[in-house]
Short mmCIF file of C-alpha atoms in Angstrom, two decimals:
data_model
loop_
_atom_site.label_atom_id
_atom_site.label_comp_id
_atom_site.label_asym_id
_atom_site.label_seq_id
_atom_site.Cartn_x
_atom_site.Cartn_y
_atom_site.Cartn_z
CA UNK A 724 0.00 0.00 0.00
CA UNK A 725 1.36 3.42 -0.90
CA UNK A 726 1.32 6.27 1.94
CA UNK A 727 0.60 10.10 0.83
CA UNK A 728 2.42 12.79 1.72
CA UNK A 729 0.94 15.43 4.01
CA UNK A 730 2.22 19.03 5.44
CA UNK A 731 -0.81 18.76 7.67
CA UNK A 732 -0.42 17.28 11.28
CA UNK A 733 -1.56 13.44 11.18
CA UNK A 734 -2.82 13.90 14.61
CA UNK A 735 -5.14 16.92 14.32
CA UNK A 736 -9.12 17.14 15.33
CA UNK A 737 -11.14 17.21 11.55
CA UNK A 738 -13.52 18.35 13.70
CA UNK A 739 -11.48 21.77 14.66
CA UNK A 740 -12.04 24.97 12.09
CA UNK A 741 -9.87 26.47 10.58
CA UNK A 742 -8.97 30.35 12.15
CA UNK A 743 -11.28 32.56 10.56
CA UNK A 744 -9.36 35.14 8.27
CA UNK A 745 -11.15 39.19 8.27
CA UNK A 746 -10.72 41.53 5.66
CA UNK A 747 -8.79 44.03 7.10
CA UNK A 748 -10.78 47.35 7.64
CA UNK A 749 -11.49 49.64 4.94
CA UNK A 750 -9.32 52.68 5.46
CA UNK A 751 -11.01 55.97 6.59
CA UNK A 752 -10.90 58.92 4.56
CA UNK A 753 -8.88 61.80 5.82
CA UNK A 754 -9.25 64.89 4.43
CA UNK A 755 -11.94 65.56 1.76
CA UNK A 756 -11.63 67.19 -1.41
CA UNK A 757 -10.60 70.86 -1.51
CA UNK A 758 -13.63 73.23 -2.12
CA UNK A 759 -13.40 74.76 -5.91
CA UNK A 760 -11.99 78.48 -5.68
CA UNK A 761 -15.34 80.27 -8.45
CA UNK A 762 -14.41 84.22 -7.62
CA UNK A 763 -13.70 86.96 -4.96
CA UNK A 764 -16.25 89.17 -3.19
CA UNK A 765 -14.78 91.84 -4.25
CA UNK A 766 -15.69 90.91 -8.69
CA UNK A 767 -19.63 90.32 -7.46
CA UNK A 768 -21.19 93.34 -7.94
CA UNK A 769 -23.95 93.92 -5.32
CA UNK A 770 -27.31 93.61 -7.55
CA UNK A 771 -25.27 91.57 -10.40
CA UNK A 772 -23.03 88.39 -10.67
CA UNK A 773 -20.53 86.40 -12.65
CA UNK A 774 -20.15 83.60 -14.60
CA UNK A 775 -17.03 81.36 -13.78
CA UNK A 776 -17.41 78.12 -16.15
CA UNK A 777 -20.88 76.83 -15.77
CA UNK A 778 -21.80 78.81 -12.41
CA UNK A 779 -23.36 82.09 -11.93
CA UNK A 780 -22.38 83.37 -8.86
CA UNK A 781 -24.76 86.75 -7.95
CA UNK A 782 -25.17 89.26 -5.02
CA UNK A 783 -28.62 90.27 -4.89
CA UNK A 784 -28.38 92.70 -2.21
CA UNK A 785 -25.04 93.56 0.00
CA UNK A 786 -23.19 90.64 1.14
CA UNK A 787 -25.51 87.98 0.26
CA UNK A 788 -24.08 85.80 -2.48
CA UNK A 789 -26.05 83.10 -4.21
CA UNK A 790 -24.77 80.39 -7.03
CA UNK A 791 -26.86 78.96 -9.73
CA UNK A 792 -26.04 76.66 -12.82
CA UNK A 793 -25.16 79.15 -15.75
CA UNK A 794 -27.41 76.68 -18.06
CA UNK A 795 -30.97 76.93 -18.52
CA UNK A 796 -33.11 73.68 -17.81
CA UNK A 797 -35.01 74.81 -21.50
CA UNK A 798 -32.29 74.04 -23.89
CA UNK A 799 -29.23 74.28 -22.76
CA UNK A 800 -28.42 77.96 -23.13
CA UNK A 801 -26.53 80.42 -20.99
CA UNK A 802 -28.00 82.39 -18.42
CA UNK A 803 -26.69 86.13 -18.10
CA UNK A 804 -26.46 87.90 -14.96
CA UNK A 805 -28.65 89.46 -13.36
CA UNK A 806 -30.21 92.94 -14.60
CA UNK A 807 -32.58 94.38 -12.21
CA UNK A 808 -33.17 91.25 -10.40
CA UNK A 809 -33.08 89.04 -13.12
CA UNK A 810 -31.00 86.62 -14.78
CA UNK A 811 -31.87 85.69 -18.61
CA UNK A 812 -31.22 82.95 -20.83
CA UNK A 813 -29.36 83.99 -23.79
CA UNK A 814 -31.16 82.13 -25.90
CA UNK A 815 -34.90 82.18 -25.39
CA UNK A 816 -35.15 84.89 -22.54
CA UNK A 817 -36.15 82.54 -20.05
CA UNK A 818 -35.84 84.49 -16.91
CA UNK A 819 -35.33 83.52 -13.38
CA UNK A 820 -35.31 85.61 -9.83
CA UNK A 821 -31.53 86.40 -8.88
CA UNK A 822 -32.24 85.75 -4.64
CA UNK A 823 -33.46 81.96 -5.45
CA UNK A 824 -33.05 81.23 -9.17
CA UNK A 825 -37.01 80.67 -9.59
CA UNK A 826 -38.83 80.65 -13.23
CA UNK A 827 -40.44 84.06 -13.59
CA UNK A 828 -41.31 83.21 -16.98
CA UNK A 829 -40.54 80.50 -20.04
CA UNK A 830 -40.33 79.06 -22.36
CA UNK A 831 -38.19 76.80 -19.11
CA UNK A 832 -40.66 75.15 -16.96
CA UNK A 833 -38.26 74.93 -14.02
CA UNK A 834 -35.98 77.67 -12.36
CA UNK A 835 -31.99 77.50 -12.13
CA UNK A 836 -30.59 74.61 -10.17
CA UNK A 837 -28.58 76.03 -6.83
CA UNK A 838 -25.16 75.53 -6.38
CA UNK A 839 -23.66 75.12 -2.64
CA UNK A 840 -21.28 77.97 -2.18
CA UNK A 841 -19.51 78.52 0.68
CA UNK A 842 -17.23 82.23 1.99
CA UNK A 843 -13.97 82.15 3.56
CA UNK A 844 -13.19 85.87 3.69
CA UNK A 845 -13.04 87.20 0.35
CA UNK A 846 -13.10 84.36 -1.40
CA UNK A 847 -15.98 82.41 -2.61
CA UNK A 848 -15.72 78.46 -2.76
CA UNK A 849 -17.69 75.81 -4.19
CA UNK A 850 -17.37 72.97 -1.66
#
């Protein structure tokens, strides 16, 4: 009769497990991403804004600042900023209240989506 070779001990339990093995743990993020320098306070004219890329960044009265996408929801065109307290699409004068980016009139049937902005002295951040 032929023997087999083994690395395993002869004399151990079948019964017994095996150690269970863990994934080790997933690691933790430490620092998020930096927020997105748009402008300064100081280019935002109080009662008109700026377009940086695809955001509008406006100051409707003194020291409030608001951020909307620059692209109307109608077809895709660029909204202007404001002129007494309104911003208009380029295209098809879609117009939209510069405090909250609502629809004051079409052809869009929704206002200007908000962007998140955030101050740190004079400069304003997208986070």
């Amino acid at each position: 009769m032929l023997g087999a070779c083994s690395d395993g001990d002869l004399d151990a339990d079948p019964t017994e497990t095996a150690p269970s093995v863990t994934d080790p743990p997933a690691p933790v993020a430490t620092s998020e991403r930096p927020p997105t320098p748009l402008t300064t306070t100081d280019e935002v004219p109080v009662g008109g804004g700026v377009v940086v890329a695809d955001v509008l960044v406006v100051q409707p009265t003194a020291g409030r600042f608001h951020a909307f996408s620059a692209v109307c929801p109608h077809q895709g065109g660029p909204v202007r900023p404001p002129i007494n307290g309104m911003m208009t699409c380029s295209w098809h004068n879609s117009r939209f209240r510069d405090g909250d980016g609502t629809l004051l009139s079409g052809p869009a049937r929704t206002g200007l989506r908000r962007i998140p902005l955030r101050i740190d002295g004079k400069k304003i951040l997208m986070p």
